Coordinates of C-alpha atoms and ligand atoms in Angstrom, one line a residue:
X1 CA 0.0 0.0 0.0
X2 CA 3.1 2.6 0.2
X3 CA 3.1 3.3 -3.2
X4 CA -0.7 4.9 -3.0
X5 CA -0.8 8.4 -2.8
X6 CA -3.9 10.1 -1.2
X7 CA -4.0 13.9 0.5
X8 CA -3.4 13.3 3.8
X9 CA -5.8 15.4 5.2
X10 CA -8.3 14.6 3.2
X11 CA -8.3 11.3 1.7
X12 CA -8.9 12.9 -1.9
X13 CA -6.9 11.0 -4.5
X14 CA -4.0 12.7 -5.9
X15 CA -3.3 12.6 -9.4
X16 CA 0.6 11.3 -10.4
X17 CA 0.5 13.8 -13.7
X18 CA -0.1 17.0 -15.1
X19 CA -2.8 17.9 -18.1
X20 CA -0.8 20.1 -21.0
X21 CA -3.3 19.2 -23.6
X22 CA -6.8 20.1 -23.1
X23 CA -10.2 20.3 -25.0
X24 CA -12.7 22.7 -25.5
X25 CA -16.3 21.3 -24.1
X26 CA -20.0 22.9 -24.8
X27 CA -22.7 22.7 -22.1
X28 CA -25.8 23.2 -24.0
X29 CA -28.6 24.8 -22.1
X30 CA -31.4 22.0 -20.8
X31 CA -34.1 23.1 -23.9
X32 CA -31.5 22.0 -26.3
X33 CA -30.1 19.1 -23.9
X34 CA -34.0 17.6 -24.4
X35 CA -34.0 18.5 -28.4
X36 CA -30.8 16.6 -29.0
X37 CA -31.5 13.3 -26.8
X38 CA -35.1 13.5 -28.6
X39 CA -33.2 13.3 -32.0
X40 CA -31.1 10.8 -30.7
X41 CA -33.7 8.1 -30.2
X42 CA -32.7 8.8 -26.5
X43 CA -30.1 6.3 -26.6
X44 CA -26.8 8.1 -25.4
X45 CA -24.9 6.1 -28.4
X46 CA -26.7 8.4 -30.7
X47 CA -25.7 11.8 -29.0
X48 CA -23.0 13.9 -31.2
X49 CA -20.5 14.5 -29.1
X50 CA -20.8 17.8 -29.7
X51 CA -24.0 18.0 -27.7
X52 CA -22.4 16.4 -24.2
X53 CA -20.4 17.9 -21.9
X54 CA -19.0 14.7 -20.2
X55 CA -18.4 11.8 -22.2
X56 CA -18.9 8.9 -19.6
X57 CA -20.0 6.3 -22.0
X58 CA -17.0 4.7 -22.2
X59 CA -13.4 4.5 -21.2
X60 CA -12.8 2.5 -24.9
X61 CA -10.5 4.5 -26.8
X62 CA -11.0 8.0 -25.3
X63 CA -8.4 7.4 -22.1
X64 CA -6.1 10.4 -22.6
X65 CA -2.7 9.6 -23.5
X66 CA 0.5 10.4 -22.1
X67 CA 3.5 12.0 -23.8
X68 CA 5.4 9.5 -24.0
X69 CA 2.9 7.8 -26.1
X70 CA 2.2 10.6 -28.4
X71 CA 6.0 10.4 -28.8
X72 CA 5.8 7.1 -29.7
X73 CA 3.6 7.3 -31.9
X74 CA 5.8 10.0 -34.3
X75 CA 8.2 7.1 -35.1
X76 CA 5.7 4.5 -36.5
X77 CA 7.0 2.4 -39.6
X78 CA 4.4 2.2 -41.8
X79 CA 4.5 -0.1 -43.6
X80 CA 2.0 -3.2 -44.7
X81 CA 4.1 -6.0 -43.9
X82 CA 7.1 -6.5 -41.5
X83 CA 7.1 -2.9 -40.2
X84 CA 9.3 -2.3 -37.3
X85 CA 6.5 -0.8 -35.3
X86 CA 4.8 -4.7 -35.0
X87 CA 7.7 -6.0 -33.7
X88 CA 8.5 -3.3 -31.2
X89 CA 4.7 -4.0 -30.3
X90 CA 5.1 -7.6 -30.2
X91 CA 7.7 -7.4 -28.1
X92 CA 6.0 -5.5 -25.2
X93 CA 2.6 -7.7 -25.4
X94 CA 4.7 -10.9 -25.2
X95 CA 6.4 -9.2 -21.8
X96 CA 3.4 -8.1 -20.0
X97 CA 2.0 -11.6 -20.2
X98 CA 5.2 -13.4 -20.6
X99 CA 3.4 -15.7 -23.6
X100 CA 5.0 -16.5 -27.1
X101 CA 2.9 -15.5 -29.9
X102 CA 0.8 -12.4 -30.6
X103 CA -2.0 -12.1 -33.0
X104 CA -2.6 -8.2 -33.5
X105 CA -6.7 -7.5 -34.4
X106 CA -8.6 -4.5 -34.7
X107 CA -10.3 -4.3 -31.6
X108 CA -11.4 -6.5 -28.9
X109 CA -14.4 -8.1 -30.7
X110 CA -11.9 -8.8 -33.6
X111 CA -10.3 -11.1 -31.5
X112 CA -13.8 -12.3 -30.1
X113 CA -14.3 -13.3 -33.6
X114 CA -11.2 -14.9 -34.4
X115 CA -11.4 -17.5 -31.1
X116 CA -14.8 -17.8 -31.6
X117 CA -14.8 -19.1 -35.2
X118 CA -11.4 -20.9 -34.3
X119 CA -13.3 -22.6 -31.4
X120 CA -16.4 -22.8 -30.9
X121 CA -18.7 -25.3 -32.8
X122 CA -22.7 -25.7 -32.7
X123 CA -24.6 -26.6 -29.9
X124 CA -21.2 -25.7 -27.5
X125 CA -21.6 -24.2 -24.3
X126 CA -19.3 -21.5 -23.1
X127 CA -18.6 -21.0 -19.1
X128 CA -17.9 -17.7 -18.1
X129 CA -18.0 -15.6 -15.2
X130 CA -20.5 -13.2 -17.0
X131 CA -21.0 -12.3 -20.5
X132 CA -20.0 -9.3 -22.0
X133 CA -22.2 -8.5 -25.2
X134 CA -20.1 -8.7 -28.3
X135 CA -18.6 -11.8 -26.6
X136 CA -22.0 -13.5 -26.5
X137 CA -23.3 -12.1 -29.6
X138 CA -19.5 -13.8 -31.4
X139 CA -20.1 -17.5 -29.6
X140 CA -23.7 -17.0 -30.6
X141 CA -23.7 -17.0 -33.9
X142 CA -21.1 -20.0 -34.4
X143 CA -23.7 -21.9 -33.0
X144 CA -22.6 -21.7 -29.2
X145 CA -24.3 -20.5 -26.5
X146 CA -23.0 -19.0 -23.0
X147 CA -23.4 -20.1 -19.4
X148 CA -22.6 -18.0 -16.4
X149 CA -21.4 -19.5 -13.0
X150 CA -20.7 -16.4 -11.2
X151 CA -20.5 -16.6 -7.4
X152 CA -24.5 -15.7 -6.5
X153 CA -22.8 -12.1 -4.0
X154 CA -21.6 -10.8 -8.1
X155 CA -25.0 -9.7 -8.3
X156 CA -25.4 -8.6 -5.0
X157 CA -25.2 -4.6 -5.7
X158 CA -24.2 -3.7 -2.1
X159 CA -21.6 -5.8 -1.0
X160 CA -18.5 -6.0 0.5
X161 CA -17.1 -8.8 -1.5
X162 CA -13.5 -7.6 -3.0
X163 CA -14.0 -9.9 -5.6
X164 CA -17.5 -10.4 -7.2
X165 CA -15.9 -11.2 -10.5
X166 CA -14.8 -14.7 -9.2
X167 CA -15.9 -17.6 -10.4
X168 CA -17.8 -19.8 -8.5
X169 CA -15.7 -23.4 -8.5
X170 CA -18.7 -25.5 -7.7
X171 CA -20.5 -24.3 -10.8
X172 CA -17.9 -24.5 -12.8
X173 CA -17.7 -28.3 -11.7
X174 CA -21.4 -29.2 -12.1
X175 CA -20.8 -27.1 -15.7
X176 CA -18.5 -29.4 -16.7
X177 CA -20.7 -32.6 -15.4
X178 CA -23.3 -31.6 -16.9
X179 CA -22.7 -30.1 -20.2
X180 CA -19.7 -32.7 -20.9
X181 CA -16.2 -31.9 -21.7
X182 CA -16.5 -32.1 -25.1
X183 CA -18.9 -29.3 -25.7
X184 CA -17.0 -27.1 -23.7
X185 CA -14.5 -25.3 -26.0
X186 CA -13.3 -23.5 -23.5
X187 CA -13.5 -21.4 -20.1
X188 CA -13.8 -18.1 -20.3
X189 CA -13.1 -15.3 -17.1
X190 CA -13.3 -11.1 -17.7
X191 CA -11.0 -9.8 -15.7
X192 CA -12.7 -7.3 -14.6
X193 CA -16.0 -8.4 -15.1
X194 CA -18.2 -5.1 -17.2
X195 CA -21.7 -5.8 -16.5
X196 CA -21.7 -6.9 -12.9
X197 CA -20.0 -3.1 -12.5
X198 CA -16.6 -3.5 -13.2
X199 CA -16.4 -5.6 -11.0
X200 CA -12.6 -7.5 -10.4
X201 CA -11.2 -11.3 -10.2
X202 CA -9.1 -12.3 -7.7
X203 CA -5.7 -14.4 -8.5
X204 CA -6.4 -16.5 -6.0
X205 CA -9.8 -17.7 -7.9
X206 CA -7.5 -17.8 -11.3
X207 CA -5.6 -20.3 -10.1
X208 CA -8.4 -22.5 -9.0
X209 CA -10.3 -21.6 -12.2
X210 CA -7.0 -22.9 -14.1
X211 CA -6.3 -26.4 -11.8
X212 CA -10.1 -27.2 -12.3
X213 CA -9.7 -26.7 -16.6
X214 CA -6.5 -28.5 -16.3
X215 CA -7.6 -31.7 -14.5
X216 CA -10.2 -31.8 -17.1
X217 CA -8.5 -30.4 -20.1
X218 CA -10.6 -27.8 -20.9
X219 CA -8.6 -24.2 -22.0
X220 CA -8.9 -21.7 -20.1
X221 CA -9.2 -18.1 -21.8
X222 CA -8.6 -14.2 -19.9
X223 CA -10.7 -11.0 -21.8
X224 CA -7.8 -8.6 -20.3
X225 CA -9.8 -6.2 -21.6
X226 CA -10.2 -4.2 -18.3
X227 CA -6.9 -6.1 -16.6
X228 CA -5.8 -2.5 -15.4
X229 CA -8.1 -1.6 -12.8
X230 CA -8.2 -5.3 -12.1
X231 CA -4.5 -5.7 -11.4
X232 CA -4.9 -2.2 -9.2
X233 CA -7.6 -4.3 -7.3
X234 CA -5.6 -7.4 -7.0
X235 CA -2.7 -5.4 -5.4
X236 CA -4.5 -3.3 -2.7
X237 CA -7.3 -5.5 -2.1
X238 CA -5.6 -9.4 -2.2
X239 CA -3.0 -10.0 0.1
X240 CA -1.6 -12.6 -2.1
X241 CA -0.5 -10.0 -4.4
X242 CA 0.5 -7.8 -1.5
X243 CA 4.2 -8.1 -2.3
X244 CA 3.8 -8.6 -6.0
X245 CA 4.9 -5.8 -8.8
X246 CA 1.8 -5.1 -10.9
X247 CA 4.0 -6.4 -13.8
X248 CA 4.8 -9.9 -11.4
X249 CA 0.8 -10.3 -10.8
X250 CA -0.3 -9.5 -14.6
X251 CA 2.5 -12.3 -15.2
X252 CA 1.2 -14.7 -12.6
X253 CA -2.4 -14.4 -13.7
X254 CA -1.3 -14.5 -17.4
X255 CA 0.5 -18.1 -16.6
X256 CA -3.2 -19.4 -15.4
X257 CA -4.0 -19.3 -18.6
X258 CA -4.2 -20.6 -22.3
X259 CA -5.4 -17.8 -24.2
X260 CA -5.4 -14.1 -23.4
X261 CA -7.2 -11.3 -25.5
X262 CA -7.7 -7.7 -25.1
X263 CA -9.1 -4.7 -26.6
X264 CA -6.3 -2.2 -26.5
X265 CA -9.1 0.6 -26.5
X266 CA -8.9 -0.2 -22.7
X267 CA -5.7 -1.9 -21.8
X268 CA -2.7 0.2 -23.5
X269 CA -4.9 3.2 -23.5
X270 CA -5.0 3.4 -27.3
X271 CA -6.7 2.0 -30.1
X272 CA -6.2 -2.1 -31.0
X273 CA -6.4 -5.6 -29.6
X274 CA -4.5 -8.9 -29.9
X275 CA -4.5 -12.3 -29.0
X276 CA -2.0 -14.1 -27.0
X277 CA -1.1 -17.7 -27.0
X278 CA 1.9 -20.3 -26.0
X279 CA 0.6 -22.8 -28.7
X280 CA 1.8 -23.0 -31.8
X281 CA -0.7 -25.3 -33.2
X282 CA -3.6 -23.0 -31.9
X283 CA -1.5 -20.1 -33.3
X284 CA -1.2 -21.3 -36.5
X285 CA -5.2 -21.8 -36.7
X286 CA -6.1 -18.5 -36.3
X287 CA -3.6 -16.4 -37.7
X288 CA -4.9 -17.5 -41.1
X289 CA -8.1 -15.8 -40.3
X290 CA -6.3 -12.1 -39.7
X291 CA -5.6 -11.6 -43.7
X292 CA -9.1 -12.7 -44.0
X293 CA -10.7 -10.2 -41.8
X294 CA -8.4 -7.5 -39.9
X295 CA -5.4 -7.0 -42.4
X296 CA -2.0 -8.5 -42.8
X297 CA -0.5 -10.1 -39.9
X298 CA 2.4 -7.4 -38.7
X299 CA -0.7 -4.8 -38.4
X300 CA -4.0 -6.9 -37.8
X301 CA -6.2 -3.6 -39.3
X302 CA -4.6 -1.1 -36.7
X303 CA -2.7 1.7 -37.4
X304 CA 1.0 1.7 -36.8
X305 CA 0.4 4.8 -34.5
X306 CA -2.3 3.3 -32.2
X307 CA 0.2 -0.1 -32.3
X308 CA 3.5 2.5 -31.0
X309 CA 1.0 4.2 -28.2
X310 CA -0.5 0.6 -27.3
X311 CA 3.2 -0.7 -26.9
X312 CA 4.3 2.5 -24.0
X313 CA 0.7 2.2 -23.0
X314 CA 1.4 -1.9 -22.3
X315 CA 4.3 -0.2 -20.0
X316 CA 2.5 2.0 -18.3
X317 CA -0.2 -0.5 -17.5
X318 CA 2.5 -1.6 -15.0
X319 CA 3.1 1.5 -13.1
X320 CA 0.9 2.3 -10.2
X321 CA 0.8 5.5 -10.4
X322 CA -0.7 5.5 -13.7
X323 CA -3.2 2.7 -12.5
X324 CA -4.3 3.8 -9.5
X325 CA -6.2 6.6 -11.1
X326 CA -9.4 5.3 -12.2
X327 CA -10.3 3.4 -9.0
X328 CA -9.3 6.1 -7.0
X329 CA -11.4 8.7 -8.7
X330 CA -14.6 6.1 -9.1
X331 CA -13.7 5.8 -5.4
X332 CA -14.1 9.2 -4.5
X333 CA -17.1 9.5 -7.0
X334 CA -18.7 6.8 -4.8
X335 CA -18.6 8.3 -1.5
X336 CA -19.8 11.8 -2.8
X337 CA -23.1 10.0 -3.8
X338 CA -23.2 7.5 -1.2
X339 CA -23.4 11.0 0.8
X340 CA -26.5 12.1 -1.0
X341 CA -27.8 8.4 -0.4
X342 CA -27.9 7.8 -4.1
X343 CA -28.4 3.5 -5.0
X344 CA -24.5 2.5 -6.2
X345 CA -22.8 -0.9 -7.4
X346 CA -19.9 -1.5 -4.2
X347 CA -17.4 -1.5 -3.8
X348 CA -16.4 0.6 -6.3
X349 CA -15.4 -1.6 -9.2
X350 CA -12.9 -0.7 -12.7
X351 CA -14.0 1.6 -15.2
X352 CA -16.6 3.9 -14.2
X353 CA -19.3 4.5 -11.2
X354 CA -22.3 1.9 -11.6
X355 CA -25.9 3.6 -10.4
X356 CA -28.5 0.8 -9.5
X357 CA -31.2 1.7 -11.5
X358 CA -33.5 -0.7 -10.7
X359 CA -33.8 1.3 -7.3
X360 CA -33.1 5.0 -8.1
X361 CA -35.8 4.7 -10.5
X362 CA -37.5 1.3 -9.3
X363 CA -41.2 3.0 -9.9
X364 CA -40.7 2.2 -13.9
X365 CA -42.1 -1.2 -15.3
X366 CA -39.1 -3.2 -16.1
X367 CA -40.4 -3.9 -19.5
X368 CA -39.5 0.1 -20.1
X369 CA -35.9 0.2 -19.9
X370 CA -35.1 1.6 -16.2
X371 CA -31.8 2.1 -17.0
X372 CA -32.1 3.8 -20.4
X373 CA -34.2 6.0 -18.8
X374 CA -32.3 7.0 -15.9
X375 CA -29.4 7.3 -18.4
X376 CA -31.4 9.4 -20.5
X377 CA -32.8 11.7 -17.5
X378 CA -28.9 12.1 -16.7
X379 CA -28.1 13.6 -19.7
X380 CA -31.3 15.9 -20.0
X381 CA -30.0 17.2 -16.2
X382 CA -26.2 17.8 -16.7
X383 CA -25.3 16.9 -20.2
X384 CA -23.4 14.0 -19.4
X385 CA -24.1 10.5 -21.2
X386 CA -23.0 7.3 -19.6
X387 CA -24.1 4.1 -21.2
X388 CA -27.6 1.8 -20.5
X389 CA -26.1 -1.6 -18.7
X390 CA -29.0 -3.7 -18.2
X391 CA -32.5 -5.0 -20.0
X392 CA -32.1 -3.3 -23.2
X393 CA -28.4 -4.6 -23.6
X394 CA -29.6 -8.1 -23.4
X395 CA -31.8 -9.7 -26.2
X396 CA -35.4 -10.6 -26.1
X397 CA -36.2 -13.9 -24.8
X398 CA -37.1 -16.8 -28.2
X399 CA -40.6 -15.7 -27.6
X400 CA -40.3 -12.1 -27.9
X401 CA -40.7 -11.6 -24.3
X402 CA -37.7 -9.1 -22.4
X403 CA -34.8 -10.8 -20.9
X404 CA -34.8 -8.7 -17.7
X405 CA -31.2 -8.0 -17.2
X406 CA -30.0 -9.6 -13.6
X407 CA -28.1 -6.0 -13.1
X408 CA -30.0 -3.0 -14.1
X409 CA -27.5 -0.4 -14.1
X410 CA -26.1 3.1 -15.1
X411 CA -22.1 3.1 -16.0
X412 CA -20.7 6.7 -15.6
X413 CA -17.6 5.7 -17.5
X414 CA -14.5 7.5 -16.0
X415 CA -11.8 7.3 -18.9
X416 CA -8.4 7.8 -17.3
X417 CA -6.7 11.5 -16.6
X418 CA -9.7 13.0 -18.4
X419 CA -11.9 14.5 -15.5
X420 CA -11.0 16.6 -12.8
X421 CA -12.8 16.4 -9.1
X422 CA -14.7 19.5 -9.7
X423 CA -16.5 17.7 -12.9
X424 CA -17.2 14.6 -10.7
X425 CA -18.7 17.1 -8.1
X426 CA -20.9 18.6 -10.6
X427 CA -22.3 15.1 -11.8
X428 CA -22.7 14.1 -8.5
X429 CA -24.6 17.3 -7.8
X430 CA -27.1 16.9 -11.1
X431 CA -27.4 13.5 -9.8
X432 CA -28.5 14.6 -6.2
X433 CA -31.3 17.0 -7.7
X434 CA -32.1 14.1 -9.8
X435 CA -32.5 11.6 -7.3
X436 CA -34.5 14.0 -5.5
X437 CA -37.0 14.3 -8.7
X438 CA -36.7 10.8 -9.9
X439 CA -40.7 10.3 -9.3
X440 CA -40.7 12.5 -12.5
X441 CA -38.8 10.0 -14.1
X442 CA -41.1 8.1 -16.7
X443 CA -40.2 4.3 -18.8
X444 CA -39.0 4.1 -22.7
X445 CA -40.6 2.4 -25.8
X446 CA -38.5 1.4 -28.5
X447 CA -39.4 2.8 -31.7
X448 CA -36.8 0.9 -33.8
X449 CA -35.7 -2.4 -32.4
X450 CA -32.6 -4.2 -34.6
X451 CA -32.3 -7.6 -33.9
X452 CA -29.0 -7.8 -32.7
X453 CA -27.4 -5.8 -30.0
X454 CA -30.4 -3.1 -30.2
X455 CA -28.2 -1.1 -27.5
X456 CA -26.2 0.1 -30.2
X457 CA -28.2 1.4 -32.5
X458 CA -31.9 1.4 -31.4
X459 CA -34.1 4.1 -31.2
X460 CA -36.8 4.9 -28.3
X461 CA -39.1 7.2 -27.3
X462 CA -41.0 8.1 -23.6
X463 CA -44.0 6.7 -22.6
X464 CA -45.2 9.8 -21.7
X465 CA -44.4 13.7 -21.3
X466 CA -42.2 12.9 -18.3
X467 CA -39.0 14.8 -20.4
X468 CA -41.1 18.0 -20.7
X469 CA -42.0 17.6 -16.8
X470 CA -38.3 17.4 -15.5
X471 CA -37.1 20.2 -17.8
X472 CA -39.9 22.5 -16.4
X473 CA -39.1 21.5 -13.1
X474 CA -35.6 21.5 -13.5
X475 CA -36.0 25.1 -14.8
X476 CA -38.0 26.1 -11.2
X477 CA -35.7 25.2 -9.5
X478 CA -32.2 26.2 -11.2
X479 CA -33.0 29.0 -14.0
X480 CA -33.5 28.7 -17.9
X481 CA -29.9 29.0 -18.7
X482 CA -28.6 25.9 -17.0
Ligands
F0G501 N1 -14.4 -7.4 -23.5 C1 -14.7 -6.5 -22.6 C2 -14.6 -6.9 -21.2 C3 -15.1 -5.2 -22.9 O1 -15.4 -4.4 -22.0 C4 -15.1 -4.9 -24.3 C5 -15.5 -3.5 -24.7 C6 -14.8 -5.8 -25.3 C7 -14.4 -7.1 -24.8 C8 -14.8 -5.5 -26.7 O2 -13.7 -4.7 -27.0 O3 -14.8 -2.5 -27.8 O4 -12.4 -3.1 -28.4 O5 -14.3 -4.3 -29.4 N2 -16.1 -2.7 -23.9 C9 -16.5 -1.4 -24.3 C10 -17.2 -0.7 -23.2 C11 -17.2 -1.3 -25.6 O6 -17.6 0.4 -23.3 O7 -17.4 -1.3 -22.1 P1 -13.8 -3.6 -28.2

């Protein structure tokens, strides 16, 4: 814990950098806050960002980078095949997780994509420790399907479980019974875990997770999608990894496992993913597919930029100074609106502060979309848009009935080094007023429904005039121009 740095008088986390690039935002009055979320179907996805003032959808892709890696990225070799840049890039990826053979990819679905087609057959079954959507939607449609042994406290919103990624062993065990070995193509574990809140994995529970796959010879696959705030969460939270560099632990989970992937949106703090394997047989399956679908295989359809930044950001993944950040500031995020009472995912997890919708705005049918309409009402009140994480980011039941998601929440995504403390305090104040108001909250109807990850792209509409209601009482109470 030494290496932590917090204000000493005040237990406000202290920030390990300085900002010397910065970005001009708009607030747009409340009237034209309600106009644009109207033309946006009031899904956040379809805001311009033009029209928000904070950008918490995501942290994928929009951390801020450092200098080094805007440095880095000046001496890129382009070039299709062979360029220098791959290698450089290869070399770092094959250090953090200490495994032999990198296959570069687009983003982290790419890879999805890849292992699935590599991997999975019809009528598989898939164990995981919760489903992220594209990973689903991938195994899906090679025929596959996905079943989640989670420990039953992961969806247990107040908690005081470290680790409500972890999967739960006797599950996993009556998984493999049941389903049979031979329809399991492999076992995967998100570390940290998205949709539960960002929630981490301990390395304790990798190592079981790995023993059990072992014994039965089953692989056993990482997402390291969000392994930053994970490995933060595995040093301060798991004695275990007490006396562990962040770059030992990353290695030591890495070694639990077969096949690693990652979108390096999130991990590298640039723009990219890759696939990581010791196997040369499994290697050699799917790099064929990367001409096929990303680009050649020294570039896998990144640029050589985003591959220079991804290789310092790989480095600074390691340093706790740089990942201490996020946690810290969803920390502090989290006790400002515990204070005002407000319904929160905890502990704090990785990647943004999680608001449990199905209490803050628990008078709404189910059936119309809490959490896109809390999500909505957010961005009508402070121009902020943080992303829907619950029923209308599953898919509708065979029948055409709603899958009502087991988490009903808000993510307020914190992207790292991007917001100060005084932004977070002005959220957290929209969000007190809001919370105050949320009877005036009303459900959402979709108006265009795609088939296939509707989140995305869908459009909705309010079952009502609530909008017009909150705007008029927003106005009462602070002004027109707000
Ligand atoms: N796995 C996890 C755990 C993720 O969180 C994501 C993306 C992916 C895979 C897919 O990676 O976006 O590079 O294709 N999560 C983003 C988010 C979209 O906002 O949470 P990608």
């Amino acid at each position: 814990m030494s290496n932590i740095k917090f204000y000493k008088e005040s237990n406000l986390p202290l920030e390990m950098h300085k900002v010397r690039i910065v970005q001009k935002l708009n607030l747009l009055p409340i009237d034209q806050r309600l106009k644009a979320i109207s033309e946006a179907g009031n899904n956040t996805f379809l805001l311009r960002n033009s029209d928000v003032y904070l950008d918490m959808l995501t942290d994928s892709g929009t951390n801020a980078m450092s200098d080094r890696q805007l440095g880095a990225m000046m001496i890129a070799d382009d070039s299709y095949a062979g360029s220098a840049t791959f290698y450089r890039l290869e070399e770092k990826v094959q250090k953090f997780f200490g495994k032999k053979y990198f296959i570069p990819a687009h983003q982290g679905r790419a890879c999805e994509h890849i292992l699935a087609k590599t991997l999975v057959s019809p009528g598989d079954v898939v164990p995981m420790n919760y489903h992220f959507t594209t990973t689903k939607t991938h195994i899906s449609l090679c025929g596959g399907s996905v079943v989640e042994i989670f420990k039953d406290e992961a969806i247990e919103l107040v908690s005081n479980n470290p680790f409500k990624g972890d999967i739960d062993l006797n599950k996993l065990q009556q998984t493999i019974k049941e389903v049979g070995v031979e329809h399991i193509p492999f076992v995967r574990i998100e570390m940290g875990t998205n949709l539960i809140g960002g929630q981490p994995v301990s390395l304790q529970n990798v190592k079981d997770v790995s023993k059990i796959c072992k014994e039965h010879n089953i692989l056993l696959m990482i997402d390291a999608s969000l392994i930053t705030d994970n490995l933060y969460f595995n040093k301060v939270r798991e004695p275990l990894c007490q006396d562990m560099s962040i770059a030992e632990i990353a290695l030591e989970i890495s070694k639990c496992a077969d096949i690693i992937y990652f979108s390096a949106r999130k991990l590298g703090s640039a723009k990219g993913g890759g696939i990581v394997v010791d196997d040369v047989a499994l290697y050699d399956k799917m790099k064929v597919l990367v001409p096929i679908y990303e680009g050649f295989l020294t570039y896998g359809g990144m640029s050589t930029r985003e591959m220079e930044a991804t290789a310092i950001g790989l480095e600074e993944a390691t340093d706790m100074d740089m990942i201490s950040h996020g946690p810290e500031f969803i920390a502090e995020f989290a006790r400002l609106l515990t204070s005002y009472n407000i319904p929160i995912v905890t502990p704090p997890g990785g990647l943004g502060l999680h608001i449990n919708a199905r209490e803050f705005v628990g008078h709404i049918k189910e059936e119309e979309y809490q959490s896109a309409a809390l999500v909505a009402a957010i961005y009508i009140v402070s121009g902020a848009r943080g992303m829907e994480r619950g029923t209308l980011s599953e898919e509708r039941n065979p029948d055409g009935s709603e899958h009502i998601a087991s988490c009903e929440l808000v993510r307020l995504a914190l992207p790292r080094r991007v917001f100060t403390l005084s932004q977070i305090r002005y959220i957290a104040d929209r969000l007190a007023w809001l919370y105050d108001n949320r009877e005036l909250i009303g459900g959402l109807r979709f108006v265009e429904e795609p088939d296939v990850m509707r989140f995305f792209i869908g459009r909705l509409e309010p079952t009502s005039n609530w909008q017009e209601k909150l705007v008029a009482k927003f106005k009462e109470d602070f002004g027109e121009s707000l």
